[in-house]
PDB file of C-alpha atoms in Angstrom:
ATOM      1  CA  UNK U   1       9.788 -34.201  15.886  1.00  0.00           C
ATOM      2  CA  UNK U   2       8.873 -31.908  12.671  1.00  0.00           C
ATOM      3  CA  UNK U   3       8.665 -34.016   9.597  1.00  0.00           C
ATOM      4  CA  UNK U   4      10.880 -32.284   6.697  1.00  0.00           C
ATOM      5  CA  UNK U   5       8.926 -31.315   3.784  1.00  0.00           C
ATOM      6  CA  UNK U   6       9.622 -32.762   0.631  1.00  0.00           C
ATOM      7  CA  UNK U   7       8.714 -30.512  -2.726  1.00  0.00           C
ATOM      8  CA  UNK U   8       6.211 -33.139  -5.297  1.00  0.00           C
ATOM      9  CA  UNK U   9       7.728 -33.654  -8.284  1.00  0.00           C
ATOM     10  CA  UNK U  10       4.393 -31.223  -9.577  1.00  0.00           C
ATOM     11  CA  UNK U  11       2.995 -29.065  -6.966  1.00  0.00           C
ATOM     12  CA  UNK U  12      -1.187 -29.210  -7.196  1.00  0.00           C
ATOM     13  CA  UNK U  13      -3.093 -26.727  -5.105  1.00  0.00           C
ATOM     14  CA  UNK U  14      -4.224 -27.371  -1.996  1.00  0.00           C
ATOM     15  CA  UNK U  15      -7.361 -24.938  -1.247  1.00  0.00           C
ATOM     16  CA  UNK U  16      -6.681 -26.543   2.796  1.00  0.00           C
ATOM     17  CA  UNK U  17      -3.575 -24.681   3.157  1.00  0.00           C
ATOM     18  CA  UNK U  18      -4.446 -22.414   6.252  1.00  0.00           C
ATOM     19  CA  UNK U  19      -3.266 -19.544   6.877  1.00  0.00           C
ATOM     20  CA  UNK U  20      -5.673 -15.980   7.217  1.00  0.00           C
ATOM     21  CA  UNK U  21      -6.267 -15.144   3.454  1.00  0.00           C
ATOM     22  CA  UNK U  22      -6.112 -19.127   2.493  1.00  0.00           C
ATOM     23  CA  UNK U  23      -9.808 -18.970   1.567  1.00  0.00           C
ATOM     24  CA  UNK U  24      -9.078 -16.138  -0.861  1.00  0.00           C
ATOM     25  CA  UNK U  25      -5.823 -17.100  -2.513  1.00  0.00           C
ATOM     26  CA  UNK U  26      -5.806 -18.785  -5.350  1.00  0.00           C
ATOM     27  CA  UNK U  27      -3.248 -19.899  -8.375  1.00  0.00           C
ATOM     28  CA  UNK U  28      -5.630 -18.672 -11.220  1.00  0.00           C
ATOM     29  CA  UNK U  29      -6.777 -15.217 -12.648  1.00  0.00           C
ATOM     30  CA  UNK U  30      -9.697 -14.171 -13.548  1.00  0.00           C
ATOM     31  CA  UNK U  31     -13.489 -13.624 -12.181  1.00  0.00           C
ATOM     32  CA  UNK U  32     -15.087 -15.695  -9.997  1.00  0.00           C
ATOM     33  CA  UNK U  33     -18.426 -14.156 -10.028  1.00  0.00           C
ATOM     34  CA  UNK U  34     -20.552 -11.217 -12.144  1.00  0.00           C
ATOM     35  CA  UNK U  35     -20.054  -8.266  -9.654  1.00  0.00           C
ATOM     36  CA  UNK U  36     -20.788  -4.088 -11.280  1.00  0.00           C
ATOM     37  CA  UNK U  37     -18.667  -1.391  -9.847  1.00  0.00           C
ATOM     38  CA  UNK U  38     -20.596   1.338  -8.405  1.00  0.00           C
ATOM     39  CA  UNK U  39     -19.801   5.157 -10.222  1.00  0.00           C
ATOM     40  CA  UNK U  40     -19.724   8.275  -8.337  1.00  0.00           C
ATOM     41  CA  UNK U  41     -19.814  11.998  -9.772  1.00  0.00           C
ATOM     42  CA  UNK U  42     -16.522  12.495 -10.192  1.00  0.00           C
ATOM     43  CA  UNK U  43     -13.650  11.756 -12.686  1.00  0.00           C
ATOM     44  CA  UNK U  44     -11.560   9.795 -10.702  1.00  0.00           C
ATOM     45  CA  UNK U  45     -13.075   6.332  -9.032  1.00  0.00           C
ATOM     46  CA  UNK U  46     -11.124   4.506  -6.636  1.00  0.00           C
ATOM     47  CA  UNK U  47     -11.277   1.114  -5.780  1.00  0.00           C
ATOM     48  CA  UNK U  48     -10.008  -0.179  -2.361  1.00  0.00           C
ATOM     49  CA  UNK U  49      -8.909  -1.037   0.878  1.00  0.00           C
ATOM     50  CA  UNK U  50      -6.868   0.743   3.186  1.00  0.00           C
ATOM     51  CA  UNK U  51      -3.746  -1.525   3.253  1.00  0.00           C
ATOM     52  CA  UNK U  52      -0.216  -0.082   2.799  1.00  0.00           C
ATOM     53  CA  UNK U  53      -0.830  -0.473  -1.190  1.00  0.00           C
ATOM     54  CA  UNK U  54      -4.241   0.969  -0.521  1.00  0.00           C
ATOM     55  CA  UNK U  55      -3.256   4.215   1.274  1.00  0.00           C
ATOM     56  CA  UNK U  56      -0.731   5.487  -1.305  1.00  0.00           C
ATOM     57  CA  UNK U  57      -3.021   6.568  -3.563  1.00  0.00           C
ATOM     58  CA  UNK U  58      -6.105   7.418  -1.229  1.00  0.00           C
ATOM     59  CA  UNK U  59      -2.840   9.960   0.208  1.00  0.00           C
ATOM     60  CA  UNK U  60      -1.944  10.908  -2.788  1.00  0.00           C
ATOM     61  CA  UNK U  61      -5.724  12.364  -3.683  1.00  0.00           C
ATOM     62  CA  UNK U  62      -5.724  13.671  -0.366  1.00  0.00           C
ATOM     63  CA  UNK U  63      -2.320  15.714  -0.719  1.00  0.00           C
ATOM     64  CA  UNK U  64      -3.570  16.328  -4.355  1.00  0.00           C
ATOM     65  CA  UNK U  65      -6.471  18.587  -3.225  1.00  0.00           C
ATOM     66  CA  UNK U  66      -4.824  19.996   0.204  1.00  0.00           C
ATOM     67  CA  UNK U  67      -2.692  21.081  -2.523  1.00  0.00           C
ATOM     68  CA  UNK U  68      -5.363  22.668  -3.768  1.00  0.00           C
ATOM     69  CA  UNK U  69      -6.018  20.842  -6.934  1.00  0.00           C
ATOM     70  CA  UNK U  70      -9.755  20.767  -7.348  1.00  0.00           C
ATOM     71  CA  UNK U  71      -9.064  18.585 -10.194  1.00  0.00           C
ATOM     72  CA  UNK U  72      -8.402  15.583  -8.107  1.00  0.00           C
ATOM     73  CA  UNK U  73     -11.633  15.079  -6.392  1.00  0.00           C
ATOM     74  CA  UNK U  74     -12.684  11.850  -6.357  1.00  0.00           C
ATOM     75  CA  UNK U  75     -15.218   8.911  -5.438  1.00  0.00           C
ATOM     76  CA  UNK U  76     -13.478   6.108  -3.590  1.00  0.00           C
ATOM     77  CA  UNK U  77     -15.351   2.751  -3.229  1.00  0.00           C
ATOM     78  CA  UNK U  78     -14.213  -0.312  -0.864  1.00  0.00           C
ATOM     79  CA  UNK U  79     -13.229  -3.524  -2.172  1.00  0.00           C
ATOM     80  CA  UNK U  80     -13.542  -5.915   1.018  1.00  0.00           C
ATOM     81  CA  UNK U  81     -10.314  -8.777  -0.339  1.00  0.00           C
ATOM     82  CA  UNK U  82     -11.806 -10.939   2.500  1.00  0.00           C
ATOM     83  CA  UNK U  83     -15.185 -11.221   0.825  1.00  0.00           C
ATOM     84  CA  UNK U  84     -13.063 -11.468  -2.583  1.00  0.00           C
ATOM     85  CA  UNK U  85     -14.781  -7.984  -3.314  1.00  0.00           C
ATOM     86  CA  UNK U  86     -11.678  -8.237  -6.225  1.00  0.00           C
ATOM     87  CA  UNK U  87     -12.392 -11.042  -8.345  1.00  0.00           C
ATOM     88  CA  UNK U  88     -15.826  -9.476  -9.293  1.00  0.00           C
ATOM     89  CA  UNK U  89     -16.316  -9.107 -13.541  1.00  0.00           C
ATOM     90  CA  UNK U  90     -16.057  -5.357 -14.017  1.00  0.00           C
ATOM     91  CA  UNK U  91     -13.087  -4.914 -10.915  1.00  0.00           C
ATOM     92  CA  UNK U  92     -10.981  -8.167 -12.875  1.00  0.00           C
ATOM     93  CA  UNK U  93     -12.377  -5.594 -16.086  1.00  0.00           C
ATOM     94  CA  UNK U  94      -9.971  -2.502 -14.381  1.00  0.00           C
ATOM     95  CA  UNK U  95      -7.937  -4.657 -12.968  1.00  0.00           C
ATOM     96  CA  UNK U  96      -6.705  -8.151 -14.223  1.00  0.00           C
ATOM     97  CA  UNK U  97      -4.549  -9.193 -11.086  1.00  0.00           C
ATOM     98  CA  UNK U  98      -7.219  -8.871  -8.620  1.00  0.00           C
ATOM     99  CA  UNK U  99      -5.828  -6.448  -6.121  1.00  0.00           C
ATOM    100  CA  UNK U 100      -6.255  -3.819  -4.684  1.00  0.00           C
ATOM    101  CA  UNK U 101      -6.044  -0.440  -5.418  1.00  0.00           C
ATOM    102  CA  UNK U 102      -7.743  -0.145  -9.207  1.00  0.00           C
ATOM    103  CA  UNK U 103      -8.664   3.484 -10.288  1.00  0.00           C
ATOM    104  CA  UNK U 104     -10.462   4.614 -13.343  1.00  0.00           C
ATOM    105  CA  UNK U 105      -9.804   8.310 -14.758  1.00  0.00           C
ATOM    106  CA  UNK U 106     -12.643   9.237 -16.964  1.00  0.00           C
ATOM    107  CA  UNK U 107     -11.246  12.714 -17.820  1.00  0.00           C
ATOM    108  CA  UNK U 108     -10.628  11.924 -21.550  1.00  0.00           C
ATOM    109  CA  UNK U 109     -12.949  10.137 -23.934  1.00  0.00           C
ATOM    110  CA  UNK U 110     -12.366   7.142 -22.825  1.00  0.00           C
ATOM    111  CA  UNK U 111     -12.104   5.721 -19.458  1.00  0.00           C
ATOM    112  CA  UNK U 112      -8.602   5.204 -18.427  1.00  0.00           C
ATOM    113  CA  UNK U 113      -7.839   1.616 -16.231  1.00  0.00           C
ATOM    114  CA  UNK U 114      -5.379   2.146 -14.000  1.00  0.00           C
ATOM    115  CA  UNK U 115      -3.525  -0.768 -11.996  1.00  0.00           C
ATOM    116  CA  UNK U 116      -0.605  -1.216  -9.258  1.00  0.00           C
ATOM    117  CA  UNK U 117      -0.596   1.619  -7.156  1.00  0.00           C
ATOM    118  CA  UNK U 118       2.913   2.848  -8.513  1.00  0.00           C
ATOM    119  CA  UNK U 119       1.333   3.460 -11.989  1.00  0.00           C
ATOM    120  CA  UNK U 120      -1.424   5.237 -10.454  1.00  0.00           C
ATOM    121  CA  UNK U 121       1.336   7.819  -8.291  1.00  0.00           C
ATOM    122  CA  UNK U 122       2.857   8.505 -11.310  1.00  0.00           C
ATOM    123  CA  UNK U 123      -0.408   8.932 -13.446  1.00  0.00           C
ATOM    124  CA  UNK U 124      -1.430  11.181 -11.016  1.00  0.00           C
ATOM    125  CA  UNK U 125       1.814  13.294 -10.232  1.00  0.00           C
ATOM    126  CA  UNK U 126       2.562  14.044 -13.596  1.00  0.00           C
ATOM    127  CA  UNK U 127      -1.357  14.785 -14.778  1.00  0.00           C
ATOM    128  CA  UNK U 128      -1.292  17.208 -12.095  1.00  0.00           C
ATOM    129  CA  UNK U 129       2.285  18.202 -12.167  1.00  0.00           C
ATOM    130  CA  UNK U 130       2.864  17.451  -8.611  1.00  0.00           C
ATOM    131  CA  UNK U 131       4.873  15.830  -5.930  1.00  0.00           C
ATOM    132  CA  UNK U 132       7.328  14.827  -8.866  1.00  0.00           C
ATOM    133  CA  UNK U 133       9.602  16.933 -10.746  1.00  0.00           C
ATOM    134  CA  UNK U 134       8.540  17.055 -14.465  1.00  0.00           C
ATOM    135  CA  UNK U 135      12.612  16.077 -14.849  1.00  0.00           C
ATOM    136  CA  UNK U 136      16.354  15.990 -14.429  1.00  0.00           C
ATOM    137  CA  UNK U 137      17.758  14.166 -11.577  1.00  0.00           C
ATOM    138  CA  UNK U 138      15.258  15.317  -8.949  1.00  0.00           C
ATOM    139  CA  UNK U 139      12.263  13.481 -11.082  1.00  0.00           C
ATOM    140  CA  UNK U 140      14.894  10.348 -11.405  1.00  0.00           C
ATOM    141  CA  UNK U 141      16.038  10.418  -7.652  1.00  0.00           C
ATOM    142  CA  UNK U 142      12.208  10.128  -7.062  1.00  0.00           C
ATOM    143  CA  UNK U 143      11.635   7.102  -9.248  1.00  0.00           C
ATOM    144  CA  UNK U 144      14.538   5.341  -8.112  1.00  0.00           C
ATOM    145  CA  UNK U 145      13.112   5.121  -4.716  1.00  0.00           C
ATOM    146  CA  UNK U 146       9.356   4.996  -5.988  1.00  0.00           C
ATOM    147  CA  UNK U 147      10.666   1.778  -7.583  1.00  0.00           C
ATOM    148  CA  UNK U 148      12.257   0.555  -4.897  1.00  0.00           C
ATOM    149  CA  UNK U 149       9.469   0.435  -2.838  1.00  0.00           C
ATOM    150  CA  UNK U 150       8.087  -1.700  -5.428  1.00  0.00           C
ATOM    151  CA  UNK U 151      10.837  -4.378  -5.474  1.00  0.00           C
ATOM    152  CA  UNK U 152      11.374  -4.228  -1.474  1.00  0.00           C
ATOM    153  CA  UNK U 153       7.990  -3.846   0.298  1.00  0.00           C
ATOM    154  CA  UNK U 154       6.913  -7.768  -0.839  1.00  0.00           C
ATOM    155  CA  UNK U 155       9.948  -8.737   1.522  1.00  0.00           C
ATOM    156  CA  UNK U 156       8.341  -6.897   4.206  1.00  0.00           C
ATOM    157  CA  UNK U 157       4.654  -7.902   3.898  1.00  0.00           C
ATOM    158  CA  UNK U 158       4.525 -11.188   1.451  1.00  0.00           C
ATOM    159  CA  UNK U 159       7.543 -12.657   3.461  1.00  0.00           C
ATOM    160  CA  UNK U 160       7.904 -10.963   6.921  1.00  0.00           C
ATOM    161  CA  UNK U 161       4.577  -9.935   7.703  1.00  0.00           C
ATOM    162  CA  UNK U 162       2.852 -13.117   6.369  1.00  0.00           C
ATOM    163  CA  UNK U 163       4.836 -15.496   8.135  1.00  0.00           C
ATOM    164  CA  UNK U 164       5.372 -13.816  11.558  1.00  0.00           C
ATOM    165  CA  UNK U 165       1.539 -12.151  11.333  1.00  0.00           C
ATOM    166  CA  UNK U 166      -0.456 -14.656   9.040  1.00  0.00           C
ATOM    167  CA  UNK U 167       0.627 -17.912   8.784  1.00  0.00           C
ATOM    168  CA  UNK U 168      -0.872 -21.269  10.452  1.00  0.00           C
ATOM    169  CA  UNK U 169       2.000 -21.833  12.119  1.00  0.00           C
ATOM    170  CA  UNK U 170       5.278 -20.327  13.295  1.00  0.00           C
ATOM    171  CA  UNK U 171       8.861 -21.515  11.088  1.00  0.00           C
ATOM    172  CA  UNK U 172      11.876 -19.881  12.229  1.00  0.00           C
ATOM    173  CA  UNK U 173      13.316 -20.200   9.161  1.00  0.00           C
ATOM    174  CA  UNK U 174      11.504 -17.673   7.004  1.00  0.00           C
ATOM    175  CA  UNK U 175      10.981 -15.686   9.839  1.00  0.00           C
ATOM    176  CA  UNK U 176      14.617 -15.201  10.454  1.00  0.00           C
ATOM    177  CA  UNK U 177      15.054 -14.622   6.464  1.00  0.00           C
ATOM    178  CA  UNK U 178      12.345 -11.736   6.029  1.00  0.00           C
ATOM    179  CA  UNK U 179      13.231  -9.879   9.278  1.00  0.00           C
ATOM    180  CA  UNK U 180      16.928  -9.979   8.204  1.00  0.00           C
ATOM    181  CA  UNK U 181      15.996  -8.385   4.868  1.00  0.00           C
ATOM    182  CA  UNK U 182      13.292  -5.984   6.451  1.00  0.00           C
ATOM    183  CA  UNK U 183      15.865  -4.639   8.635  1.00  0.00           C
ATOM    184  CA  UNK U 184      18.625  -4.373   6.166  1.00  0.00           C
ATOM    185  CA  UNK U 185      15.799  -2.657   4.396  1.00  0.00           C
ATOM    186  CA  UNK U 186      15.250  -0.343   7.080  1.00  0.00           C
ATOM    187  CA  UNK U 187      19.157   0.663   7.544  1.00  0.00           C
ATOM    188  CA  UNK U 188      18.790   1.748   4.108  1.00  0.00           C
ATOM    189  CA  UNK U 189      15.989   4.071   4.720  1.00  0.00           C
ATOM    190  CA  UNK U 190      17.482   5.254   7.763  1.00  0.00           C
ATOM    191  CA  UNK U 191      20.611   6.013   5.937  1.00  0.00           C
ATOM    192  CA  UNK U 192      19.322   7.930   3.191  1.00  0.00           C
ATOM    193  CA  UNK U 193      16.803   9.962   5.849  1.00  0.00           C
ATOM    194  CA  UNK U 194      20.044  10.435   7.974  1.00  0.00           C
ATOM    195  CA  UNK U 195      21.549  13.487   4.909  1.00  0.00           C
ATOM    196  CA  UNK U 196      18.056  14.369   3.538  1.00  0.00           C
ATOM    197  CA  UNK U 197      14.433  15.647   5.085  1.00  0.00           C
ATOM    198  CA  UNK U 198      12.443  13.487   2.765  1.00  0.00           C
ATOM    199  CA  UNK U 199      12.836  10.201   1.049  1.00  0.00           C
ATOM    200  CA  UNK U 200      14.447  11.891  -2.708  1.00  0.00           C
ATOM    201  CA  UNK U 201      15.833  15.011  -1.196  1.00  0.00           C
ATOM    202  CA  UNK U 202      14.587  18.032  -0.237  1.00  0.00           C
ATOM    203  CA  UNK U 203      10.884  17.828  -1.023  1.00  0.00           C
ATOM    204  CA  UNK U 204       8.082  15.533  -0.336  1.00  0.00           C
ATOM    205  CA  UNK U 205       7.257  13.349  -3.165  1.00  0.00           C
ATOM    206  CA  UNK U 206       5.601  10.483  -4.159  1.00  0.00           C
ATOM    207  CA  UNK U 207       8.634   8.174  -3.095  1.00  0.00           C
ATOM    208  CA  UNK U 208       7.694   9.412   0.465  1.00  0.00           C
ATOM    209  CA  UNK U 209       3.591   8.704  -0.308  1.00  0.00           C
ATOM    210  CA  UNK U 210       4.461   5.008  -1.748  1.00  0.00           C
ATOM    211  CA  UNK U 211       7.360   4.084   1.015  1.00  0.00           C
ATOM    212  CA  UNK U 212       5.670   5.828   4.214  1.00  0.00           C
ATOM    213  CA  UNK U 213       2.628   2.881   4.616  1.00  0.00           C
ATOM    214  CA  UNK U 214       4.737   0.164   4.519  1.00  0.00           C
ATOM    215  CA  UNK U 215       7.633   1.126   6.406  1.00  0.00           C
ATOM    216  CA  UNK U 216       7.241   4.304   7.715  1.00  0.00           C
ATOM    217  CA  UNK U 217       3.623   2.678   9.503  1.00  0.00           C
ATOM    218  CA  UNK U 218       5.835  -0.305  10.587  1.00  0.00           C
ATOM    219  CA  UNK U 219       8.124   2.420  12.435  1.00  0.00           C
ATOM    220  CA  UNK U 220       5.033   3.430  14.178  1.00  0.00           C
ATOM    221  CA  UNK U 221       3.916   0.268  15.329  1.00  0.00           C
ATOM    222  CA  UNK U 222       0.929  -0.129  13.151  1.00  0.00           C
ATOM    223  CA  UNK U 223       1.950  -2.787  11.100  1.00  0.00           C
ATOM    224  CA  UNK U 224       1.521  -6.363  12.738  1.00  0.00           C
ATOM    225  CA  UNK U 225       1.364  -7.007  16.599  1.00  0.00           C
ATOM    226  CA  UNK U 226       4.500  -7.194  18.293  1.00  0.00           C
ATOM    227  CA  UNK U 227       5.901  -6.383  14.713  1.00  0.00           C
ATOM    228  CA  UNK U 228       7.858  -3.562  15.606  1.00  0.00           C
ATOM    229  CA  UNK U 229       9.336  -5.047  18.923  1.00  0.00           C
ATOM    230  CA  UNK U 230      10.640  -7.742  17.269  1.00  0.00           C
ATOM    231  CA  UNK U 231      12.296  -5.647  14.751  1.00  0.00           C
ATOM    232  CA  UNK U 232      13.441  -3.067  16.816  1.00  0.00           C
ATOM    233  CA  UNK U 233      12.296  -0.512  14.864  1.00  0.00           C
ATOM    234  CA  UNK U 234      13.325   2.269  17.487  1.00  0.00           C
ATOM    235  CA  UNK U 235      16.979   2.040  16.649  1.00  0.00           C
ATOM    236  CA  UNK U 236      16.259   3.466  12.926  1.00  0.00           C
ATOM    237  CA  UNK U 237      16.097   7.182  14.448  1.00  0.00           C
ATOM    238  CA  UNK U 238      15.572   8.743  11.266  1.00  0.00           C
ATOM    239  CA  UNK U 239      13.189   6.768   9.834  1.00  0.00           C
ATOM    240  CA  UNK U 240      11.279   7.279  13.231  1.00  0.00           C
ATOM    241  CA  UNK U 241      11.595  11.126  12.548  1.00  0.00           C
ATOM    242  CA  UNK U 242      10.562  11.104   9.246  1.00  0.00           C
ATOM    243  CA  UNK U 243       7.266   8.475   9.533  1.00  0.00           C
ATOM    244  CA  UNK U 244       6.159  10.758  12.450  1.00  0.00           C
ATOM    245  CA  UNK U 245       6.722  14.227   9.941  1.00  0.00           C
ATOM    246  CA  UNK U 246       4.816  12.289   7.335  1.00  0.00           C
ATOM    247  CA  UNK U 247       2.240  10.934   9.591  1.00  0.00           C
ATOM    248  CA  UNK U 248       1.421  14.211  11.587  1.00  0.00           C
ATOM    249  CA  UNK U 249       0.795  15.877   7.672  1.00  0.00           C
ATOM    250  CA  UNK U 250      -3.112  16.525   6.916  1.00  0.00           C
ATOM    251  CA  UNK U 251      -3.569  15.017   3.848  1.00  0.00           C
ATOM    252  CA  UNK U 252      -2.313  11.993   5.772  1.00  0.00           C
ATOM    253  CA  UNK U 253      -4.391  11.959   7.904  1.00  0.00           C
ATOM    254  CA  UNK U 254      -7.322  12.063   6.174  1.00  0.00           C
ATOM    255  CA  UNK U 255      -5.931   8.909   3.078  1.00  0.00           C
ATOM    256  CA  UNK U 256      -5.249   6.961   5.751  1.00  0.00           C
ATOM    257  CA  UNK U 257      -8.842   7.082   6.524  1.00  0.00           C
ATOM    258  CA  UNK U 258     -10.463   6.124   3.625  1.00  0.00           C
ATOM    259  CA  UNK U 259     -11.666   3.134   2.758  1.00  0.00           C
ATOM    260  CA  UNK U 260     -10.824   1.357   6.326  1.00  0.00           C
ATOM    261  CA  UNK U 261     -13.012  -1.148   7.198  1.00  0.00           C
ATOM    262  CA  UNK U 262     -11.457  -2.455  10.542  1.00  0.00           C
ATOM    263  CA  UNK U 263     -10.892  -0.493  14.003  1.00  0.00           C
ATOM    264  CA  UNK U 264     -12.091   2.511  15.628  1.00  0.00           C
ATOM    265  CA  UNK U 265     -15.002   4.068  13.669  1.00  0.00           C
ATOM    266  CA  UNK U 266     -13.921   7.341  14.410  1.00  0.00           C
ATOM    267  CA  UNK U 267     -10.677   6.511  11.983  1.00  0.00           C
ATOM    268  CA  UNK U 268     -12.937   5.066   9.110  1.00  0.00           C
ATOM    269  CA  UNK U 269     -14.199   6.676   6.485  1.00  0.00           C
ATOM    270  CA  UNK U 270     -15.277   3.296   3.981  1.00  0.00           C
ATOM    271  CA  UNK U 271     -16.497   5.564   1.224  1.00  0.00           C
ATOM    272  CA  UNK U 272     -15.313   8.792   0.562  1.00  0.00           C
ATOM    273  CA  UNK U 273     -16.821  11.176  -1.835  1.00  0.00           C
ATOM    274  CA  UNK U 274     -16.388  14.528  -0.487  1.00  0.00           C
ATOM    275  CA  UNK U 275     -14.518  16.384   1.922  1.00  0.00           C
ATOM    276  CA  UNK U 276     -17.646  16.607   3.984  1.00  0.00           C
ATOM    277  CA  UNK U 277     -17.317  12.605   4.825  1.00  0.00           C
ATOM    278  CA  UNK U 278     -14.046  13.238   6.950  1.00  0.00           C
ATOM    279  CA  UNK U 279     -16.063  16.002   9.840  1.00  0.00           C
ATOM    280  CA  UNK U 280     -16.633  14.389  13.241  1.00  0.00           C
ATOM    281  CA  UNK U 281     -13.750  12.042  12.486  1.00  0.00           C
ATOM    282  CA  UNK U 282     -10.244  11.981  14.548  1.00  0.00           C
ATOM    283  CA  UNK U 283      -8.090  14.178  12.284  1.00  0.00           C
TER     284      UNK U 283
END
């Protein structure tokens, strides 16, 4: 017999709590430790991991310079979040939340800190004039779906993904509750993919760069074990097209790369400071 839970009158923190990132979560802010933040040559320095948030913008650099803006070369640096890699001084300095991705752009006189990897799409797409419309209802057909990958995606990882991947313990409860809203989520996509090639219409943007690791990755099956099974992820046909048209796209191929710190070392590239760092590996 499970013993209901019943809510303290003030909740304290429990540092016991299980679960996989237990040992690094935490109901403070701030630095836990004096940590610098290695530099590299060029103007851009990324700081990361390749999670879903993680791979947006290593993509986006990636499609940047396929694009053939030389501008947008950059050093990217990994932040291990199990080691708590982000609650170093100088990474808290860029980046006061503590997660990953943080970038610094040090093309103007002073560096630039750059936090939540939405800010850094759009940063990037409209210093380069690229992958967004400058305006009109393309640019805001973009940013309506840039944003609501924002709102949506903590559903699917926070909620679905921690407690059917993460958690100490199995609850149907919440399990039920995220994979209802996941797959609502995902009969939105599908609908919108079902009248258009890409995400905001037409042409790829960076609503397709911030929305394709979260949910286009969990269409592939390389989100959480048995994830996409459970889901049924197959039945959202043009999603399916559209995460394999993304996936199958260079650039792509190379973001998802960097950074990664877990799997087959042939897919791992855990710095990245040239193009020269990707040869030998399984593009």
């Amino acid at each position: 017999m499970t013993t209901q839970y019943v809510p303290p009158k003030v909740w304290t923190w429990d540092e016991e709590n299980g679960g996989e990132f237990a040992s690094i979560n935490r109901p403070i802010a701030g630095a836990t430790h004096d940590a610098a933040l290695p530099r590299g040559d060029h103007d851009f320095q990324l700081y990361s991991l390749a999670t879903p948030n993680g791979v947006k913008v290593s993509v986006m650099f990636e499609e940047l310079l396929e694009a053939g803006h030389s501008g947008a070369e950059y050093d990217a640096w990994p932040i291990n979040i199990g080691n708590g890699d982000q609650f170093g001084s100088e990474f808290v300095e860029v980046n006061p939340n503590s997660k990953i991705p943080a970038l610094l752009d040090l093309t103007g006189e002073t560096p630039l800190r750059l936090f939540e990897s939405g800010s850094m799409l759009l940063h990037l797409a409209d210093k380069f004039r690229a992958f967004l419309p400058a305006e009109g209802p393309g640019r805001t057909e973009a940013l309506n779906w840039l944003f609501w990958q924002m709102g949506s995606a903590p559903f699917l990882g926070g909620g679905f993904g921690h407690f059917f991947a993460y958690a100490p313990e199995k609850f149907e409860y919440p399990i039920n509750r995220y994979a209802m809203e996941v797959k609502r989520q995902l009969d939105v996509l599908d609908r919108q993919l079902a009248e258009r090639p890409y995400i905001a219409g037409d042409e790829y943007t960076i609503a397709d760069i911030a929305i394709w690791p979260w949910y286009g990755q969990l269409a592939r099956d390389k989100s959480y074990p048995n994830g996409a099974e459970f889901l049924d992820v197959g039945r959202y046909t043009h999603v399916q097209d559209w995460a394999e048209r993304i996936a199958a796209r260079p650039a792509v191929k190379r973001g998802v790369m960097v950074n990664r710190l877990r799997g087959n070392e042939n897919e791992q590239v855990p710095e990245r400071h040239s193009a020269a760092d990707f040869e030998g590996k399984a593009l």
